[in-house]
mmCIF file of C-alpha atoms in Angstrom:
data_model
loop_
_atom_site.group_PDB
_atom_site.id
_atom_site.type_symbol
_atom_site.label_atom_id
_atom_site.label_comp_id
_atom_site.label_asym_id
_atom_site.label_seq_id
_atom_site.Cartn_x
_atom_site.Cartn_y
_atom_site.Cartn_z
ATOM 1 C CA MET A 1 -45.856 18.834 38.719
ATOM 2 C CA SER A 2 -42.304 19.554 36.741
ATOM 3 C CA SER A 3 -40.084 17.453 34.547
ATOM 4 C CA THR A 4 -38.110 16.175 37.215
ATOM 5 C CA GLU A 5 -40.572 15.793 40.149
ATOM 6 C CA LEU A 6 -41.498 12.285 40.793
ATOM 7 C CA PRO A 7 -44.774 10.553 41.925
ATOM 8 C CA PRO A 8 -45.132 10.076 45.552
ATOM 9 C CA VAL A 9 -42.914 7.154 46.491
ATOM 10 C CA PRO A 10 -44.243 4.260 48.834
ATOM 11 C CA ALA A 11 -43.435 4.751 52.535
ATOM 12 C CA ALA A 12 -39.931 3.229 53.639
ATOM 13 C CA ASN A 13 -41.318 0.981 55.831
ATOM 14 C CA VAL A 14 -43.335 -0.543 52.734
ATOM 15 C CA LEU A 15 -40.483 -0.676 49.760
ATOM 16 C CA PRO A 16 -39.416 -3.996 49.078
ATOM 17 C CA LYS A 17 -36.520 -5.475 51.093
ATOM 18 C CA VAL A 18 -33.579 -5.607 49.218
ATOM 19 C CA ALA A 19 -29.886 -6.475 49.718
ATOM 20 C CA PRO A 20 -27.373 -4.384 52.207
ATOM 21 C CA VAL A 21 -24.904 -2.207 49.992
ATOM 22 C CA ARG A 22 -21.563 -3.638 49.921
ATOM 23 C CA VAL A 23 -19.458 -2.099 52.461
ATOM 24 C CA GLU A 24 -15.624 -2.258 51.401
ATOM 25 C CA GLU A 25 -12.963 -3.236 54.470
ATOM 26 C CA GLY A 26 -12.228 0.067 56.498
ATOM 27 C CA GLU A 27 -15.232 1.797 55.295
ATOM 28 C CA ARG A 28 -18.633 2.488 57.218
ATOM 29 C CA LEU A 29 -21.800 4.093 56.122
ATOM 30 C CA ARG A 30 -23.993 6.572 58.017
ATOM 31 C CA SER A 31 -27.203 8.039 57.039
ATOM 32 C CA VAL A 32 -27.896 11.647 57.374
ATOM 33 C CA GLY A 33 -31.381 13.179 57.819
ATOM 34 C CA LEU A 34 -31.577 16.828 56.246
ATOM 35 C CA PRO A 35 -34.647 18.860 55.288
ATOM 36 C CA GLY A 36 -36.639 17.014 52.579
ATOM 37 C CA ILE A 37 -33.827 14.603 52.119
ATOM 38 C CA SER A 38 -31.984 11.389 53.447
ATOM 39 C CA LEU A 39 -28.501 10.806 52.445
ATOM 40 C CA THR A 40 -26.046 7.997 52.758
ATOM 41 C CA VAL A 41 -22.577 8.629 53.599
ATOM 42 C CA ARG A 42 -19.513 6.389 52.788
ATOM 43 C CA SER A 43 -16.643 7.258 54.476
ATOM 44 C CA ARG A 44 -12.863 5.778 55.614
ATOM 45 C CA PRO A 45 -11.737 6.821 59.085
ATOM 46 C CA PRO A 46 -8.794 9.570 58.285
ATOM 47 C CA ALA A 47 -5.016 8.124 58.934
ATOM 48 C CA ARG A 48 -4.394 10.713 61.372
ATOM 49 C CA GLU A 49 -6.173 13.628 63.152
ATOM 50 C CA GLY A 50 -6.111 16.923 61.292
ATOM 51 C CA LEU A 51 -6.169 16.054 57.631
ATOM 52 C CA PRO A 52 -8.494 18.600 55.614
ATOM 53 C CA PRO A 53 -12.226 17.037 54.267
ATOM 54 C CA ALA A 54 -13.025 15.825 51.242
ATOM 55 C CA LEU A 55 -16.414 14.977 49.269
ATOM 56 C CA TYR A 56 -16.711 12.993 46.639
ATOM 57 C CA VAL A 57 -19.726 13.218 44.282
ATOM 58 C CA HIS A 58 -20.913 10.081 41.691
ATOM 59 C CA GLY A 59 -22.218 10.142 38.417
ATOM 60 C CA LEU A 60 -25.532 8.973 36.723
ATOM 61 C CA GLY A 61 -26.646 5.311 37.822
ATOM 62 C CA GLY A 62 -23.450 5.325 40.000
ATOM 63 C CA SER A 63 -23.228 5.645 43.856
ATOM 64 C CA SER A 64 -20.586 6.407 46.523
ATOM 65 C CA GLN A 65 -19.248 2.698 45.774
ATOM 66 C CA ASN A 66 -17.479 4.569 42.691
ATOM 67 C CA TRP A 67 -14.952 6.184 44.609
ATOM 68 C CA SER A 68 -14.285 3.592 47.355
ATOM 69 C CA ALA A 69 -10.389 2.542 45.503
ATOM 70 C CA LEU A 70 -9.723 6.580 44.987
ATOM 71 C CA MET A 71 -10.783 7.183 48.552
ATOM 72 C CA ALA A 72 -8.448 3.700 50.070
ATOM 73 C CA LEU A 73 -5.416 5.656 48.237
ATOM 74 C CA LEU A 74 -6.218 9.055 49.403
ATOM 75 C CA ASP A 75 -7.033 8.205 53.207
ATOM 76 C CA GLY A 76 -3.207 9.438 54.511
ATOM 77 C CA VAL A 77 -4.048 12.747 52.669
ATOM 78 C CA VAL A 78 -7.589 13.927 53.063
ATOM 79 C CA ASP A 79 -10.749 12.994 55.468
ATOM 80 C CA GLY A 80 -12.985 11.664 53.080
ATOM 81 C CA GLU A 81 -16.334 10.967 52.396
ATOM 82 C CA ALA A 82 -18.732 10.437 49.558
ATOM 83 C CA VAL A 83 -22.447 10.673 49.192
ATOM 84 C CA ASP A 84 -24.777 8.644 47.601
ATOM 85 C CA LEU A 85 -26.939 11.513 46.001
ATOM 86 C CA PRO A 86 -31.286 11.481 46.419
ATOM 87 C CA GLY A 87 -32.413 8.270 44.815
ATOM 88 C CA PHE A 88 -29.094 6.706 44.133
ATOM 89 C CA GLY A 89 -27.090 3.929 46.097
ATOM 90 C CA ASP A 90 -28.684 3.802 49.092
ATOM 91 C CA SER A 91 -30.196 7.240 49.382
ATOM 92 C CA PRO A 92 -33.842 7.263 49.142
ATOM 93 C CA PRO A 93 -35.703 9.362 46.969
ATOM 94 C CA PRO A 94 -36.305 13.150 47.659
ATOM 95 C CA ASP A 95 -39.461 14.211 49.479
ATOM 96 C CA ASP A 96 -40.235 16.612 46.546
ATOM 97 C CA GLY A 97 -38.973 14.454 43.886
ATOM 98 C CA ASN A 98 -36.819 16.794 42.617
ATOM 99 C CA TYR A 99 -34.134 15.730 40.279
ATOM 100 C CA SER A 100 -32.992 18.372 39.034
ATOM 101 C CA LEU A 101 -29.155 19.578 38.813
ATOM 102 C CA THR A 102 -30.181 22.415 41.169
ATOM 103 C CA GLY A 103 -31.968 19.569 43.253
ATOM 104 C CA HIS A 104 -28.597 17.582 43.358
ATOM 105 C CA ALA A 105 -26.541 20.394 44.276
ATOM 106 C CA ARG A 106 -28.980 21.745 46.777
ATOM 107 C CA ALA A 107 -28.964 18.303 48.393
ATOM 108 C CA VAL A 108 -24.723 18.383 48.776
ATOM 109 C CA ILE A 109 -24.539 21.778 50.209
ATOM 110 C CA ARG A 110 -27.479 21.154 52.666
ATOM 111 C CA PHE A 111 -25.034 18.104 53.527
ATOM 112 C CA LEU A 112 -21.991 20.372 53.723
ATOM 113 C CA ASP A 113 -23.837 23.098 55.673
ATOM 114 C CA ALA A 114 -24.746 20.487 58.283
ATOM 115 C CA SER A 115 -21.784 18.759 58.543
ATOM 116 C CA GLY A 116 -19.987 22.059 59.060
ATOM 117 C CA ARG A 117 -16.733 20.315 57.557
ATOM 118 C CA GLY A 118 -16.349 22.844 54.812
ATOM 119 C CA PRO A 119 -14.695 23.829 52.974
ATOM 120 C CA VAL A 120 -13.881 20.652 51.606
ATOM 121 C CA HIS A 121 -11.840 19.592 48.443
ATOM 122 C CA LEU A 122 -14.997 18.258 46.380
ATOM 123 C CA PHE A 123 -14.503 15.413 43.607
ATOM 124 C CA GLY A 124 -17.258 15.092 40.787
ATOM 125 C CA ASN A 125 -17.738 12.487 38.316
ATOM 126 C CA SER A 126 -19.848 12.883 34.943
ATOM 127 C CA LEU A 127 -23.042 14.346 36.380
ATOM 128 C CA GLY A 128 -21.320 14.783 39.768
ATOM 129 C CA GLY A 129 -19.039 16.445 38.036
ATOM 130 C CA ALA A 130 -21.797 19.171 36.791
ATOM 131 C CA VAL A 131 -23.429 19.106 40.538
ATOM 132 C CA SER A 132 -20.076 19.953 41.577
ATOM 133 C CA THR A 133 -19.204 22.824 39.261
ATOM 134 C CA ARG A 134 -22.705 24.665 40.558
ATOM 135 C CA VAL A 135 -21.591 23.863 44.228
ATOM 136 C CA ALA A 136 -18.020 25.648 43.632
ATOM 137 C CA ALA A 137 -19.748 28.419 41.543
ATOM 138 C CA LEU A 138 -22.799 29.243 44.001
ATOM 139 C CA ARG A 139 -20.896 28.586 47.149
ATOM 140 C CA PRO A 140 -17.195 29.384 46.781
ATOM 141 C CA ASP A 141 -16.890 29.413 51.063
ATOM 142 C CA LEU A 142 -17.228 24.991 50.690
ATOM 143 C CA VAL A 143 -14.946 24.476 48.328
ATOM 144 C CA ARG A 144 -11.186 24.282 48.462
ATOM 145 C CA THR A 145 -10.314 22.431 45.806
ATOM 146 C CA LEU A 146 -12.412 20.898 43.063
ATOM 147 C CA THR A 147 -11.524 17.913 41.196
ATOM 148 C CA LEU A 148 -13.706 17.013 37.692
ATOM 149 C CA ILE A 149 -13.376 13.771 36.242
ATOM 150 C CA SER A 150 -15.018 13.770 32.730
ATOM 151 C CA PRO A 151 -17.695 16.390 33.703
ATOM 152 C CA ALA A 152 -20.926 16.315 32.489
ATOM 153 C CA LEU A 153 -20.625 20.092 30.911
ATOM 154 C CA PRO A 154 -23.024 21.290 27.893
ATOM 155 C CA GLU A 155 -21.739 19.819 24.692
ATOM 156 C CA LEU A 156 -22.830 20.993 21.260
ATOM 157 C CA ARG A 157 -21.858 17.874 19.427
ATOM 158 C CA VAL A 158 -22.634 15.326 21.705
ATOM 159 C CA GLN A 159 -20.994 11.728 20.939
ATOM 160 C CA ARG A 160 -23.529 8.644 19.274
ATOM 161 C CA THR A 161 -22.748 6.547 21.996
ATOM 162 C CA ALA A 162 -23.673 9.087 24.523
ATOM 163 C CA VAL A 163 -27.419 9.611 22.990
ATOM 164 C CA PRO A 164 -28.834 6.598 24.267
ATOM 165 C CA THR A 165 -28.132 8.137 28.080
ATOM 166 C CA ALA A 166 -29.670 11.221 26.951
ATOM 167 C CA LEU A 167 -32.687 9.931 25.372
ATOM 168 C CA LEU A 168 -33.519 8.480 29.028
ATOM 169 C CA ALA A 169 -34.790 11.838 29.744
ATOM 170 C CA LEU A 170 -37.592 11.723 27.204
ATOM 171 C CA PRO A 171 -41.064 11.048 28.672
ATOM 172 C CA GLY A 172 -41.704 7.607 28.086
ATOM 173 C CA VAL A 173 -38.457 6.110 27.598
ATOM 174 C CA ALA A 174 -37.589 4.505 30.638
ATOM 175 C CA PRO A 175 -40.435 2.625 30.651
ATOM 176 C CA LEU A 176 -39.981 1.643 27.325
ATOM 177 C CA PHE A 177 -36.837 0.547 27.895
ATOM 178 C CA THR A 178 -37.564 -1.292 31.035
ATOM 179 C CA ARG A 179 -40.556 -3.586 29.079
ATOM 180 C CA LEU A 180 -37.600 -4.185 25.950
ATOM 181 C CA THR A 181 -35.138 -5.566 28.507
ATOM 182 C CA ARG A 182 -36.925 -7.055 31.036
ATOM 183 C CA GLU A 183 -35.225 -10.490 30.210
ATOM 184 C CA TRP A 184 -31.992 -8.970 30.405
ATOM 185 C CA THR A 185 -30.088 -10.247 33.063
ATOM 186 C CA ALA A 186 -27.976 -8.457 35.700
ATOM 187 C CA GLU A 187 -24.729 -9.720 34.331
ATOM 188 C CA GLN A 188 -26.067 -8.544 30.916
ATOM 189 C CA ARG A 189 -26.669 -5.143 31.951
ATOM 190 C CA VAL A 190 -23.408 -4.682 33.773
ATOM 191 C CA ARG A 191 -21.438 -6.063 30.778
ATOM 192 C CA GLY A 192 -22.970 -3.230 28.795
ATOM 193 C CA VAL A 193 -22.192 -0.398 31.443
ATOM 194 C CA MET A 194 -18.585 -1.388 31.629
ATOM 195 C CA ALA A 195 -18.453 -1.472 27.807
ATOM 196 C CA LEU A 196 -19.872 2.282 27.557
ATOM 197 C CA CYS A 197 -17.927 3.543 30.906
ATOM 198 C CA TYR A 198 -14.736 1.617 30.726
ATOM 199 C CA GLY A 199 -11.766 2.250 28.250
ATOM 200 C CA ASP A 200 -10.861 -1.177 29.024
ATOM 201 C CA PRO A 201 -13.292 -3.404 30.728
ATOM 202 C CA GLY A 202 -10.433 -6.162 30.762
ATOM 203 C CA ARG A 203 -9.082 -4.471 33.657
ATOM 204 C CA VAL A 204 -12.064 -5.172 36.016
ATOM 205 C CA THR A 205 -11.153 -7.946 38.298
ATOM 206 C CA PRO A 206 -13.723 -10.857 38.365
ATOM 207 C CA GLU A 207 -14.616 -10.394 42.150
ATOM 208 C CA GLY A 208 -14.767 -6.677 40.796
ATOM 209 C CA PHE A 209 -17.549 -7.625 38.387
ATOM 210 C CA ARG A 210 -19.550 -9.724 40.748
ATOM 211 C CA ASN A 211 -19.847 -7.308 42.921
ATOM 212 C CA ALA A 212 -21.164 -4.768 39.860
ATOM 213 C CA VAL A 213 -23.751 -7.969 39.326
ATOM 214 C CA GLN A 214 -24.869 -8.101 42.971
ATOM 215 C CA GLU A 215 -25.205 -3.997 43.080
ATOM 216 C CA MET A 216 -27.287 -4.345 39.992
ATOM 217 C CA GLU A 217 -29.679 -6.949 41.174
ATOM 218 C CA ARG A 218 -30.275 -4.952 44.507
ATOM 219 C CA ARG A 219 -30.800 -1.793 42.157
ATOM 220 C CA LEU A 220 -32.998 -3.435 40.082
ATOM 221 C CA ARG A 221 -35.453 -4.413 43.163
ATOM 222 C CA LEU A 222 -35.993 -0.434 44.080
ATOM 223 C CA PRO A 223 -39.556 0.716 42.548
ATOM 224 C CA TYR A 224 -37.768 3.739 42.027
ATOM 225 C CA PHE A 225 -34.637 3.283 40.413
ATOM 226 C CA TRP A 226 -35.763 3.835 36.850
ATOM 227 C CA ASP A 227 -37.398 7.086 37.976
ATOM 228 C CA ALA A 228 -34.400 8.383 39.674
ATOM 229 C CA MET A 229 -32.054 7.748 36.413
ATOM 230 C CA ALA A 230 -34.602 9.040 34.161
ATOM 231 C CA ARG A 231 -35.431 12.372 35.713
ATOM 232 C CA SER A 232 -31.683 13.338 36.819
ATOM 233 C CA ALA A 233 -30.837 12.565 33.412
ATOM 234 C CA ARG A 234 -33.832 15.026 32.031
ATOM 235 C CA GLY A 235 -32.307 17.378 34.864
ATOM 236 C CA LEU A 236 -28.993 17.264 33.332
ATOM 237 C CA VAL A 237 -30.628 17.792 29.905
ATOM 238 C CA ASP A 238 -32.188 20.652 31.011
ATOM 239 C CA ALA A 239 -29.372 22.142 32.736
ATOM 240 C CA TYR A 240 -27.442 22.087 29.231
ATOM 241 C CA THR A 241 -30.203 24.576 27.651
ATOM 242 C CA LEU A 242 -29.985 27.154 30.815
ATOM 243 C CA GLY A 243 -28.217 29.908 29.318
ATOM 244 C CA GLY A 244 -26.922 33.660 31.475
ATOM 245 C CA GLN A 245 -25.404 32.904 35.007
ATOM 246 C CA HIS A 246 -27.520 29.861 35.281
ATOM 247 C CA GLY A 247 -25.516 27.938 32.105
ATOM 248 C CA LEU A 248 -22.681 25.666 33.743
ATOM 249 C CA TRP A 249 -19.996 26.904 31.065
ATOM 250 C CA ARG A 250 -20.719 30.398 33.075
ATOM 251 C CA GLN A 251 -20.727 29.097 36.237
ATOM 252 C CA ALA A 252 -17.475 27.290 35.686
ATOM 253 C CA GLU A 253 -15.637 30.590 34.674
ATOM 254 C CA ARG A 254 -17.057 31.793 38.093
ATOM 255 C CA VAL A 255 -15.416 29.169 39.652
ATOM 256 C CA LEU A 256 -12.441 30.206 42.146
ATOM 257 C CA ALA A 257 -10.909 26.999 43.842
ATOM 258 C CA PRO A 258 -8.057 25.315 42.305
ATOM 259 C CA THR A 259 -9.767 22.889 39.989
ATOM 260 C CA LEU A 260 -7.917 19.768 38.225
ATOM 261 C CA LEU A 261 -9.526 18.774 35.601
ATOM 262 C CA ILE A 262 -9.372 14.842 34.181
ATOM 263 C CA TYR A 263 -10.233 13.625 31.167
ATOM 264 C CA GLY A 264 -10.232 10.212 29.406
ATOM 265 C CA GLY A 265 -9.305 9.593 25.689
ATOM 266 C CA ARG A 266 -11.589 6.696 25.193
ATOM 267 C CA ASP A 267 -14.400 8.207 26.986
ATOM 268 C CA GLN A 268 -17.493 7.446 25.332
ATOM 269 C CA LEU A 269 -19.953 9.838 27.471
ATOM 270 C CA VAL A 270 -18.186 12.658 27.501
ATOM 271 C CA GLY A 271 -15.998 14.068 24.538
ATOM 272 C CA PHE A 272 -12.719 14.138 25.002
ATOM 273 C CA ARG A 273 -12.072 17.220 22.889
ATOM 274 C CA MET A 274 -14.380 19.077 25.866
ATOM 275 C CA ALA A 275 -10.722 18.862 28.083
ATOM 276 C CA ARG A 276 -9.229 22.019 26.302
ATOM 277 C CA ARG A 277 -12.214 24.190 26.575
ATOM 278 C CA ALA A 278 -12.757 23.167 30.063
ATOM 279 C CA ALA A 279 -8.803 24.576 30.846
ATOM 280 C CA ARG A 280 -9.688 27.423 29.520
ATOM 281 C CA SER A 281 -13.084 27.992 31.508
ATOM 282 C CA PHE A 282 -12.052 27.257 34.663
ATOM 283 C CA ARG A 283 -9.818 30.095 35.635
ATOM 284 C CA ASP A 284 -7.556 28.214 38.069
ATOM 285 C CA SER A 285 -7.030 24.940 36.575
ATOM 286 C CA ARG A 286 -4.484 22.006 35.626
ATOM 287 C CA LEU A 287 -5.151 18.748 32.915
ATOM 288 C CA LEU A 288 -4.880 15.708 33.258
ATOM 289 C CA THR A 289 -5.111 13.644 29.769
ATOM 290 C CA LEU A 290 -5.418 9.520 30.211
ATOM 291 C CA PRO A 291 -5.567 8.336 27.013
ATOM 292 C CA ASP A 292 -6.492 4.763 27.984
ATOM 293 C CA ALA A 293 -9.122 5.443 30.387
ATOM 294 C CA GLY A 294 -12.616 6.000 29.960
ATOM 295 C CA HIS A 295 -15.480 7.605 31.753
ATOM 296 C CA VAL A 296 -14.814 6.621 35.400
ATOM 297 C CA ALA A 297 -11.255 7.278 35.456
ATOM 298 C CA MET A 298 -11.004 6.961 39.496
ATOM 299 C CA MET A 299 -12.106 3.416 39.174
ATOM 300 C CA GLU A 300 -9.907 2.536 35.728
ATOM 301 C CA TYR A 301 -6.929 4.444 37.161
ATOM 302 C CA PRO A 302 -7.157 5.392 41.207
ATOM 303 C CA GLY A 303 -3.206 5.674 41.325
ATOM 304 C CA ALA A 304 -2.992 8.256 38.437
ATOM 305 C CA VAL A 305 -5.858 10.212 39.573
ATOM 306 C CA ALA A 306 -4.339 10.526 43.619
ATOM 307 C CA THR A 307 -1.302 10.883 42.212
ATOM 308 C CA ALA A 308 -2.561 14.266 40.377
ATOM 309 C CA PHE A 309 -4.776 15.411 43.359
ATOM 310 C CA ARG A 310 -1.747 15.108 45.551
ATOM 311 C CA ASP A 311 0.016 17.493 42.662
ATOM 312 C CA LEU A 312 -2.599 19.719 43.329
ATOM 313 C CA LEU A 313 -2.676 19.995 46.873
ATOM 314 C CA ALA A 314 1.506 20.660 46.856
ATOM 315 C CA ALA A 315 1.031 23.452 44.641
ATOM 316 C CA THR A 316 -2.192 24.930 46.088
ATOM 317 C CA GLU A 317 -0.066 24.712 49.385
ATOM 318 C CA GLU A 318 3.161 26.403 48.051
ATOM 319 C CA PRO A 319 3.063 29.896 49.840
ATOM 320 C CA ALA A 320 4.219 31.332 46.352
ATOM 321 C CA ALA A 321 4.963 31.897 42.720
ATOM 322 C CA GLY A 322 3.845 35.165 41.171
ATOM 323 C CA ALA A 323 0.700 35.217 39.630
ATOM 324 C CA GLY A 324 2.057 34.633 36.033
ATOM 325 C CA ASP A 325 4.020 31.444 36.997
ATOM 326 C CA ARG A 326 1.020 30.129 39.008
ATOM 327 C CA ALA A 327 -1.153 30.919 35.970
ATOM 328 C CA ALA A 328 1.354 29.247 33.694
ATOM 329 C CA ALA A 329 1.494 26.068 36.105
ATOM 330 C CA ASP A 330 -2.205 25.848 36.181
ATOM 331 C CA THR A 331 -2.606 25.478 32.639
ATOM 332 C CA ALA A 332 -0.343 22.929 32.392
ATOM 333 C CA ASP A 333 -1.185 19.763 30.123
ATOM 334 C CA VAL A 334 -0.228 16.937 32.722
ATOM 335 C CA VAL A 335 -0.133 13.713 30.330
ATOM 336 C CA GLY A 336 -0.783 10.793 32.496
ATOM 337 C CA ALA A 337 1.937 7.748 31.897
ATOM 338 C CA VAL A 338 -0.839 4.908 33.415
ATOM 339 C CA GLY A 339 0.717 1.880 32.232
ATOM 340 C CA ALA A 340 1.298 0.191 35.609
ATOM 341 C CA GLU A 341 -0.359 0.819 39.150
ATOM 342 C CA ALA A 342 0.078 -1.272 42.333
ATOM 343 C CA ASP A 343 -3.574 -1.004 42.763
ATOM 344 C CA GLY A 344 -4.836 -2.770 39.672
ATOM 345 C CA GLY A 345 -7.640 -0.311 39.212
ATOM 346 C CA ALA A 346 -10.962 -1.010 38.177
ATOM 347 C CA SER A 347 -12.996 -2.575 41.173
ATOM 348 C CA GLY A 348 -16.008 -2.843 38.747
ATOM 349 C CA ALA A 349 -18.981 -1.658 41.784
ATOM 350 C CA GLY A 350 -21.439 0.176 40.125
ATOM 351 C CA ALA A 351 -19.945 2.229 37.790
ATOM 352 C CA GLY A 352 -22.335 5.356 36.188
ATOM 353 C CA GLY A 353 -22.250 7.843 33.501
#
């Protein structure tokens, strides 16, 4: 059995009953059966017919709920769907127990092929950013633009605050952590996650915190929760060690789609210093830096992220400029002024690394 495989999981009809997944006003959930996997997909009815399709991919420990705020802001711009990766959110584990980065990318590709919605505007955060990078490199026909928020791309010097998450990849650590934290309440766990993932946890509303606690309680009742976390972390670490054509930085260089890169100055999981390297690696890129944001800028500052995406969309739709002008624009560093946002940001539901 490979390091990213799981032992057999009980059949769905014998899994414990858990609370339903939260659905925001205007959202809907559906289950999509594909070869070897079943995916839960969150969507909003588009504001009008003919909008270009978009797909959102969450990070480690997250779910499609991480995109609710941004989806609402962009529902007049794109026809958006957010997927729960296998073993996360409301999606059950994959039949083959494969939680490798390639396994998650394969799930996204299978969904896009089956839906016939491609090419899409593809969004990815953290682990989802690495998955989306691989999808864009391997299947450029499926991706119109690529928006990466704190993408989990290999770092030589990992931040100390990211080490505990990386340690989940080691065999035996997840069961040990489960035993050591058995007495922790859902509230304590959520506060810890928010302290790690948000630049300012104080931005989370009381309602957002309550929703996040309810979601944590639901997830902890799932018998495969820690397996999915640990083996996905291991799959990401394994991907960091790959060289040659399969290396993530090499694949970033192969991405043809116009790319928006968003990094938070207070990110404790993905180094802010990686922003410049990413801007150099993606050939057609623009960079947005949010000095006060943490690891989940689409949850903390959805308005700033939405504005940057609209700017990307406007730039890529221009017939225009010469190659030199376009290259200069693509490498521009847009420093985010993120003081006040009408929506308040930071709903807090299910933040993940």
